[in-house]
Amino acid sequence: MRLTDQEFNRVLVLKKLRASEPVARTDLVGLTGLTGGTITAITADLVRRGIVIEEKVATSGPGRPRVNLRINPQGRYVVGTTPTNEGELLTEIVNLRGESLGFAKAALTRDTTIEGLARQFITALEQALAEWDVPREEIYRIGIGIPGIVNNRTGIVEHIISLDSGPVDFGGIVGEALGVATLIDNSTNLLARAEHWYGAAAHADDFTLINIDLGIGAALYRGGQLVTGVHGMAAEFGHTKVVPDTGRACYCGGIGCLQAYCSVQSIMEQSCAQLGRPLPDFDRMNAAFDGLMAEQAAGRIDIGPILEQASHYLGVSVANHITMQDPEAVVILGPKFTMIEELRSIFFDALERNTFPALRRRTRLHFKLGDKGAYARGAAAMVLEQIYRCS
Amino acid sequence: MRLTDQEFNRVLVLKKLRASEPVARTDLVGLTGLTGGTITAITADLVRRGIVIEEKVATSGPGRPRVNLRINPQGRYVVGTTPTNEGELLTEIVNLRGESLGFAKAALTRDTTIEGLARQFITALEQALAEWDVPREEIYRIGIGIPGIVNNRTGIVEHIISLDSGPVDFGGIVGEALGVATLIDNSTNLLARAEHWYGAAAHADDFTLINIDLGIGAALYRGGQLVTGVHGMAAEFGHTKVVPDTGRACYCGGIGCLQAYCSVQSIMEQSCAQLGRPLPDFDRMNAAFDGLMAEQAAGRIDIGPILEQASHYLGVSVANHITMQDPEAVVILGPKFTMIEELRSIFFDALERNTFPALRRRTRLHFKLGDKGAYARGAAAMVLEQIYRCS
DNA sequence: GAGGAAATTTTAGAGATTAAAATAATCGCC
DNA sequence: GGCGATTATTTTAATCTCTAAAATTTCCTC
């Protein structure tokens, strides 16, 4: 659905304000290309709603002093919640600046249905809210990140891997039980929203986020909006093929998926096979991976070739993506192995050699360790993006 | 640049009208989601400008009979012109329905500069116009397709392979010499525009065009608009890697580019090497390829494995693209080898096996032989897309 | 405390869109 | 041949957003 000019302009003002705060109205004129009168009208509305606050600024020259605008840290509180691969439910309350005001972690028991998962969400959320002592009416939205296929307009979860499939009105169920409106999206999309509003891509309208965890997820922003694909399943970056036909098998049934080389799970599989160790359980995998990395750093094992191969193929895949899409930036959230200088240089080497020459070194690249608060920030970002759409 | 709501709606009406003509105003209400009054206003403007004509329709039931609308075949004439790999300049005059009213072909002499090429364009265009006996003032726009990097807003050509590089105001030079305004774009983009307005993607806002010629070009439509990438160089599909590290070398300097397997040039290189024949000149390559295909069909040579490999890797690449982008349709314009049933099934096999399972068989695929009139239709499409932007 | 400068707000006007009412054009039927 | 039913299109009145320009605010400097 295309945004109207009005929605677009309002979100534009909010984005520029967020990305450059504190900022005066005059600056927003330049940043947005709108006229002063329009900025006055839009910011007045934002101030009236309590989303933005004014802030006197120490004056310095002649003329009427500028009034700085900022996102109101007490304006709206948003709860973000996501299940992790470790079988936990992370819940965090943030303000619209993306600042955390409370964090909770609950254990999830293995469930077989999506409805069962929803019930666990409800219990955990109720507990977290009680713990933080936040009255419900102070919570503006609950943002839910789902590691699966979601319709972010209807709140309906279509599919979560290893759970009974079938559409479930997840957002509706959780929202009704808690008496708070929900927003729902794929968890990788939340990470991308967080980067777009609060992170490395705060000034980029066309960027790609790649999240390396047990699996590999990606999300695309184009023209300042998240791209979902006609079936809502774009950006399955982990399942693009880097070694077609002859490569490693992937759980998706394909051969040579990037995910079969570069995900934490596949690195663990290869490493455990090499070392003759048993593969840890799914929910211990990330911890075991950290342990392995420590052993590797200490020189007690040598899984160097596996990590090098992972870095190499990540470079190849990102190169292909850049060649095809020419984005402004690529943000790679990853586990520690992406932080090792030597592996990083293997990545960059593969990236450079495999990118179409005219596009080499022209794309901004950011590496970050994934932080768990990002999901809640993503939920807050979703509120900011949709604030003029659902009211 | 984002279109205003007004521009967007006008182009939307024109698109729906074009894609479903003849069509009554009532239908456009349903097709566009706009109200009757707005449709009246917009179509009145289109009729006033002579772009659209009304057409009485034989009545059939009760009620006021509908008035059908059609693109006026005498509304605007657009000349499209593109150089080919065979060293010719194809020039064609079409109306806004994309129907050809005249065609001309001129030989280009090898040039070393972009300016020189522009001069040859001018001569050839003058000759074609004289031949067709069309007065200049009847020509609305000259649309120029450039096999290189172009800024379609400014008309400036940044780079054409094997010509002296450096920005040249190609559109300005040609337009001034002929006294007709020009529109300019990359030639693959013109093909995509032609498909979007007149071809297989006339109802798709999110599709990908792949053109297989001596090289491989691609263009992406997203949300009904051509995607160019932040550096204007998106969609270098031919230079994404299908056999990284160990594959065939590509002229771009990369290893394992799709182009090194699937382009006409690479198939010719492999075939000639196998058969011990000399590689034909660049401008004879396509003809020689057709000859080779005939020999193959007659069973006089066996380049089957080369063609099979090409088809296979094309399938892998398209699969990766679908996995990453989830488009509505992919249109593949190609030379004859894409029309051979057996090769097609190799393609589909590779496509299916390498597409992310949830996206298999959900993307519409069109195979077409490239026709040379497509460039002129693309120029006409560019006029339709920009008719509310440059007046 | 008057004048200057820069930021912001106000005002008036232009356009686009919508919903609803009005009008137009035809058919079927008596 | 005229009347009412029916569907298509146009008109009207109101709303809304944005812009440009003028007015106002607020502080600094002299």
Short mmCIF file of N, CA, C and O in Angstrom, two decimals, chain A residues 121-205:
data_model
loop_
_atom_site.label_atom_id
_atom_site.label_comp_id
_atom_site.label_asym_id
_atom_site.label_seq_id
_atom_site.Cartn_x
_atom_site.Cartn_y
_atom_site.Cartn_z
N PHE A 121 3.69 -16.52 25.30
CA PHE A 121 3.97 -15.08 25.17
C PHE A 121 3.15 -14.30 26.19
O PHE A 121 3.66 -13.42 26.87
N ILE A 122 1.87 -14.65 26.28
CA ILE A 122 0.98 -13.91 27.16
C ILE A 122 1.44 -14.01 28.61
O ILE A 122 1.59 -13.01 29.31
N THR A 123 1.73 -15.24 29.04
CA THR A 123 2.19 -15.44 30.42
C THR A 123 3.46 -14.64 30.70
O THR A 123 3.56 -13.92 31.69
N ALA A 124 4.41 -14.76 29.77
CA ALA A 124 5.69 -14.09 29.99
C ALA A 124 5.52 -12.58 30.00
O ALA A 124 6.14 -11.87 30.80
N LEU A 125 4.67 -12.08 29.12
CA LEU A 125 4.47 -10.63 29.05
C LEU A 125 3.79 -10.14 30.33
O LEU A 125 4.18 -9.11 30.90
N GLU A 126 2.79 -10.89 30.80
CA GLU A 126 2.10 -10.48 32.02
C GLU A 126 3.08 -10.42 33.18
O GLU A 126 3.08 -9.48 33.97
N GLN A 127 3.94 -11.40 33.23
CA GLN A 127 4.93 -11.46 34.29
C GLN A 127 5.90 -10.28 34.21
O GLN A 127 6.20 -9.63 35.20
N ALA A 128 6.35 -10.00 33.01
CA ALA A 128 7.31 -8.90 32.83
C ALA A 128 6.67 -7.57 33.22
O ALA A 128 7.28 -6.75 33.92
N LEU A 129 5.44 -7.37 32.80
CA LEU A 129 4.77 -6.11 33.11
C LEU A 129 4.59 -5.95 34.61
O LEU A 129 4.77 -4.87 35.17
N ALA A 130 4.23 -7.07 35.27
CA ALA A 130 4.06 -7.02 36.71
C ALA A 130 5.39 -6.69 37.38
O ALA A 130 5.47 -5.85 38.29
N GLU A 131 6.44 -7.31 36.91
CA GLU A 131 7.77 -7.11 37.47
C GLU A 131 8.22 -5.65 37.35
O GLU A 131 8.78 -5.08 38.28
N TRP A 132 7.96 -5.08 36.17
CA TRP A 132 8.38 -3.69 35.95
C TRP A 132 7.42 -2.70 36.62
O TRP A 132 7.69 -1.52 36.70
N ASP A 133 6.27 -3.23 37.00
CA ASP A 133 5.25 -2.40 37.63
C ASP A 133 4.78 -1.27 36.71
O ASP A 133 4.63 -0.13 37.13
N VAL A 134 4.61 -1.61 35.45
CA VAL A 134 4.11 -0.63 34.48
C VAL A 134 2.63 -0.90 34.23
O VAL A 134 2.26 -2.01 33.87
N PRO A 135 1.78 0.10 34.48
CA PRO A 135 0.36 -0.13 34.17
C PRO A 135 0.15 -0.29 32.66
O PRO A 135 0.82 0.36 31.87
N ARG A 136 -0.79 -1.14 32.32
CA ARG A 136 -1.00 -1.46 30.89
C ARG A 136 -1.30 -0.23 30.06
O ARG A 136 -0.91 -0.16 28.90
N GLU A 137 -2.07 0.69 30.64
CA GLU A 137 -2.50 1.81 29.81
C GLU A 137 -1.32 2.71 29.45
O GLU A 137 -1.43 3.55 28.57
N GLU A 138 -0.20 2.51 30.13
CA GLU A 138 0.97 3.29 29.75
C GLU A 138 1.73 2.67 28.58
O GLU A 138 2.63 3.28 28.03
N ILE A 139 1.37 1.46 28.24
CA ILE A 139 2.06 0.81 27.13
C ILE A 139 1.29 1.07 25.84
O ILE A 139 0.11 0.77 25.75
N TYR A 140 1.98 1.65 24.90
CA TYR A 140 1.30 2.05 23.68
C TYR A 140 1.10 0.87 22.74
O TYR A 140 0.03 0.67 22.20
N ARG A 141 2.14 0.09 22.56
CA ARG A 141 2.05 -1.07 21.68
C ARG A 141 2.96 -2.18 22.19
O ARG A 141 4.02 -1.91 22.76
N ILE A 142 2.55 -3.39 21.92
CA ILE A 142 3.45 -4.51 22.11
C ILE A 142 3.90 -4.95 20.72
O ILE A 142 3.07 -5.22 19.84
N GLY A 143 5.19 -4.95 20.51
CA GLY A 143 5.73 -5.35 19.22
C GLY A 143 6.26 -6.76 19.32
O GLY A 143 7.07 -7.08 20.17
N ILE A 144 5.80 -7.62 18.43
CA ILE A 144 6.16 -9.02 18.50
C ILE A 144 7.01 -9.40 17.31
O ILE A 144 6.64 -9.15 16.16
N GLY A 145 8.16 -9.99 17.58
CA GLY A 145 9.03 -10.47 16.51
C GLY A 145 8.88 -11.97 16.38
O GLY A 145 9.01 -12.69 17.37
N ILE A 146 8.59 -12.43 15.18
CA ILE A 146 8.34 -13.84 14.97
C ILE A 146 9.38 -14.40 14.01
O ILE A 146 9.57 -13.85 12.93
N PRO A 147 10.07 -15.46 14.40
CA PRO A 147 11.05 -16.07 13.49
C PRO A 147 10.32 -16.95 12.48
O PRO A 147 10.43 -18.17 12.52
N GLY A 148 9.55 -16.35 11.62
CA GLY A 148 8.79 -17.12 10.65
C GLY A 148 8.07 -16.19 9.71
O GLY A 148 8.44 -15.02 9.59
N ILE A 149 7.05 -16.69 9.08
CA ILE A 149 6.36 -15.91 8.06
C ILE A 149 5.11 -15.27 8.65
O ILE A 149 4.26 -15.94 9.21
N VAL A 150 5.07 -13.96 8.54
CA VAL A 150 4.08 -13.15 9.23
C VAL A 150 3.49 -12.15 8.25
O VAL A 150 4.20 -11.64 7.40
N ASN A 151 2.23 -11.87 8.40
CA ASN A 151 1.65 -10.73 7.68
C ASN A 151 1.62 -9.56 8.65
O ASN A 151 0.82 -9.53 9.57
N ASN A 152 2.49 -8.57 8.38
CA ASN A 152 2.60 -7.50 9.38
C ASN A 152 1.46 -6.49 9.30
O ASN A 152 1.38 -5.58 10.10
N ARG A 153 0.57 -6.68 8.34
CA ARG A 153 -0.59 -5.79 8.30
C ARG A 153 -1.74 -6.36 9.12
O ARG A 153 -2.44 -5.63 9.80
N THR A 154 -1.89 -7.68 9.05
CA THR A 154 -3.02 -8.30 9.75
C THR A 154 -2.63 -8.86 11.11
O THR A 154 -3.51 -9.16 11.93
N GLY A 155 -1.34 -9.04 11.36
CA GLY A 155 -0.91 -9.65 12.61
C GLY A 155 -1.03 -11.16 12.61
O GLY A 155 -0.89 -11.81 13.65
N ILE A 156 -1.25 -11.71 11.43
CA ILE A 156 -1.43 -13.16 11.34
C ILE A 156 -0.11 -13.86 11.05
O ILE A 156 0.63 -13.46 10.15
N VAL A 157 0.18 -14.88 11.86
CA VAL A 157 1.38 -15.67 11.65
C VAL A 157 1.04 -16.83 10.73
O VAL A 157 0.13 -17.62 11.01
N GLU A 158 1.75 -16.92 9.62
CA GLU A 158 1.45 -17.95 8.63
C GLU A 158 2.18 -19.26 8.95
O GLU A 158 1.64 -20.34 8.77
N HIS A 159 3.40 -19.11 9.40
CA HIS A 159 4.20 -20.31 9.55
C HIS A 159 5.40 -20.05 10.46
O HIS A 159 6.06 -19.02 10.35
N ILE A 160 5.64 -20.97 11.37
CA ILE A 160 6.88 -20.93 12.13
C ILE A 160 7.52 -22.31 12.02
O ILE A 160 6.85 -23.32 12.23
N ILE A 161 8.78 -22.31 11.69
CA ILE A 161 9.44 -23.59 11.43
C ILE A 161 9.35 -24.49 12.66
O ILE A 161 9.50 -24.04 13.79
N SER A 162 9.06 -25.75 12.42
CA SER A 162 8.97 -26.80 13.43
C SER A 162 7.74 -26.69 14.33
O SER A 162 7.55 -27.48 15.22
N LEU A 163 6.89 -25.71 14.08
CA LEU A 163 5.60 -25.68 14.78
C LEU A 163 4.51 -26.03 13.77
O LEU A 163 4.68 -25.84 12.58
N ASP A 164 3.41 -26.53 14.29
CA ASP A 164 2.28 -26.82 13.41
C ASP A 164 1.95 -25.57 12.62
O ASP A 164 1.77 -24.50 13.19
N SER A 165 1.87 -25.76 11.34
CA SER A 165 1.63 -24.56 10.53
C SER A 165 0.14 -24.26 10.47
O SER A 165 -0.68 -24.93 11.08
N GLY A 166 -0.20 -23.26 9.73
CA GLY A 166 -1.59 -22.83 9.67
C GLY A 166 -1.65 -21.43 10.22
O GLY A 166 -1.01 -21.13 11.23
N PRO A 167 -2.41 -20.56 9.58
CA PRO A 167 -2.46 -19.16 9.99
C PRO A 167 -3.09 -19.01 11.38
O PRO A 167 -4.10 -19.63 11.67
N VAL A 168 -2.45 -18.23 12.20
CA VAL A 168 -2.96 -17.95 13.54
C VAL A 168 -2.92 -16.44 13.76
O VAL A 168 -1.92 -15.80 13.46
N ASP A 169 -3.99 -15.89 14.27
CA ASP A 169 -4.05 -14.45 14.54
C ASP A 169 -3.29 -14.13 15.81
O ASP A 169 -3.86 -13.77 16.84
N PHE A 170 -2.00 -14.26 15.71
CA PHE A 170 -1.10 -14.15 16.86
C PHE A 170 -1.22 -12.79 17.55
O PHE A 170 -1.41 -12.69 18.76
N GLY A 171 -1.15 -11.75 16.72
CA GLY A 171 -1.25 -10.39 17.26
C GLY A 171 -2.57 -10.18 17.98
O GLY A 171 -2.61 -9.60 19.07
N GLY A 172 -3.63 -10.66 17.38
CA GLY A 172 -4.95 -10.51 17.99
C GLY A 172 -5.05 -11.22 19.32
O GLY A 172 -5.51 -10.65 20.32
N ILE A 173 -4.57 -12.45 19.36
CA ILE A 173 -4.66 -13.25 20.59
C ILE A 173 -3.88 -12.60 21.72
O ILE A 173 -4.41 -12.40 22.83
N VAL A 174 -2.64 -12.23 21.44
CA VAL A 174 -1.81 -11.63 22.49
C VAL A 174 -2.37 -10.28 22.90
O VAL A 174 -2.48 -9.96 24.09
N GLY A 175 -2.76 -9.49 21.91
CA GLY A 175 -3.28 -8.16 22.20
C GLY A 175 -4.53 -8.19 23.04
O GLY A 175 -4.67 -7.43 24.01
N GLU A 176 -5.43 -9.09 22.70
CA GLU A 176 -6.69 -9.17 23.42
C GLU A 176 -6.45 -9.59 24.88
O GLU A 176 -7.00 -9.02 25.81
N ALA A 177 -5.60 -10.59 25.04
CA ALA A 177 -5.34 -11.10 26.39
C ALA A 177 -4.74 -10.03 27.29
O ALA A 177 -5.03 -9.97 28.48
N LEU A 178 -3.91 -9.17 26.71
CA LEU A 178 -3.21 -8.19 27.53
C LEU A 178 -3.87 -6.83 27.52
O LEU A 178 -3.50 -5.94 28.29
N GLY A 179 -4.81 -6.64 26.64
CA GLY A 179 -5.46 -5.34 26.56
C GLY A 179 -4.57 -4.25 26.01
O GLY A 179 -4.74 -3.07 26.31
N VAL A 180 -3.61 -4.62 25.20
CA VAL A 180 -2.72 -3.65 24.56
C VAL A 180 -2.67 -3.98 23.07
O VAL A 180 -2.59 -5.15 22.71
N ALA A 181 -2.71 -2.97 22.24
CA ALA A 181 -2.63 -3.22 20.80
C ALA A 181 -1.25 -3.78 20.44
O ALA A 181 -0.25 -3.43 21.07
N THR A 182 -1.21 -4.65 19.47
CA THR A 182 0.06 -5.26 19.09
C THR A 182 0.46 -4.86 17.67
O THR A 182 -0.37 -4.51 16.85
N LEU A 183 1.75 -4.93 17.45
CA LEU A 183 2.30 -4.86 16.09
C LEU A 183 3.14 -6.10 15.95
O LEU A 183 3.80 -6.53 16.90
N ILE A 184 3.15 -6.67 14.77
CA ILE A 184 3.85 -7.93 14.64
C ILE A 184 4.65 -7.92 13.35
O ILE A 184 4.25 -7.30 12.37
N ASP A 185 5.81 -8.54 13.39
CA ASP A 185 6.60 -8.66 12.16
C ASP A 185 7.62 -9.78 12.33
O ASP A 185 7.88 -10.25 13.43
N ASN A 186 8.15 -10.14 11.23
CA ASN A 186 9.25 -11.08 11.20
C ASN A 186 10.42 -10.51 12.01
O ASN A 186 10.68 -9.32 11.96
N SER A 187 11.13 -11.34 12.77
CA SER A 187 12.13 -10.75 13.67
C SER A 187 13.29 -10.09 12.91
O SER A 187 13.82 -9.08 13.37
N THR A 188 13.65 -10.63 11.77
CA THR A 188 14.71 -9.97 11.01
C THR A 188 14.26 -8.60 10.53
O THR A 188 15.04 -7.65 10.51
N ASN A 189 12.99 -8.50 10.16
CA ASN A 189 12.47 -7.19 9.77
C ASN A 189 12.58 -6.20 10.93
O ASN A 189 12.90 -5.03 10.72
N LEU A 190 12.33 -6.67 12.14
CA LEU A 190 12.46 -5.77 13.29
C LEU A 190 13.89 -5.28 13.43
O LEU A 190 14.13 -4.10 13.71
N LEU A 191 14.84 -6.17 13.21
CA LEU A 191 16.24 -5.76 13.29
C LEU A 191 16.54 -4.68 12.25
O LEU A 191 17.25 -3.71 12.51
N ALA A 192 15.99 -4.86 11.05
CA ALA A 192 16.22 -3.87 10.00
C ALA A 192 15.58 -2.53 10.37
O ALA A 192 16.17 -1.47 10.18
N ARG A 193 14.38 -2.60 10.92
CA ARG A 193 13.73 -1.35 11.35
C ARG A 193 14.56 -0.65 12.41
O ARG A 193 14.69 0.58 12.41
N ALA A 194 15.11 -1.45 13.33
CA ALA A 194 15.94 -0.86 14.38
C ALA A 194 17.15 -0.15 13.77
O ALA A 194 17.51 0.96 14.16
N GLU A 195 17.77 -0.77 12.80
CA GLU A 195 18.93 -0.14 12.16
C GLU A 195 18.52 1.12 11.40
O GLU A 195 19.26 2.11 11.35
N HIS A 196 17.35 1.06 10.81
CA HIS A 196 16.91 2.20 10.00
C HIS A 196 16.59 3.41 10.86
O HIS A 196 16.84 4.54 10.47
N TRP A 197 16.05 3.18 12.04
CA TRP A 197 15.64 4.31 12.88
C TRP A 197 16.67 4.69 13.93
O TRP A 197 16.78 5.84 14.31
N TYR A 198 17.41 3.69 14.39
CA TYR A 198 18.31 3.97 15.52
C TYR A 198 19.75 3.57 15.26
O TYR A 198 20.60 3.81 16.10
N GLY A 199 20.01 2.91 14.16
CA GLY A 199 21.32 2.29 14.04
C GLY A 199 22.16 2.82 12.91
O GLY A 199 22.12 4.00 12.55
N ALA A 200 22.90 1.90 12.33
CA ALA A 200 23.89 2.25 11.33
C ALA A 200 23.27 2.75 10.05
O ALA A 200 23.93 3.40 9.24
N ALA A 201 22.01 2.46 9.82
CA ALA A 201 21.38 2.85 8.57
C ALA A 201 20.41 4.00 8.77
O ALA A 201 19.48 4.20 8.00
N ALA A 202 20.65 4.79 9.83
CA ALA A 202 19.70 5.86 10.17
C ALA A 202 19.61 6.91 9.07
O ALA A 202 18.66 7.66 9.02
N HIS A 203 20.58 6.96 8.21
CA HIS A 203 20.50 7.94 7.13
C HIS A 203 20.35 7.28 5.76
O HIS A 203 20.45 7.96 4.75
N ALA A 204 20.12 5.98 5.75
CA ALA A 204 20.04 5.27 4.47
C ALA A 204 18.61 4.81 4.20
O ALA A 204 17.97 4.20 5.05
N ASP A 205 18.13 5.13 3.02
CA ASP A 205 16.80 4.67 2.63
C ASP A 205 16.86 3.35 1.86
O ASP A 205 15.85 2.69 1.68
#
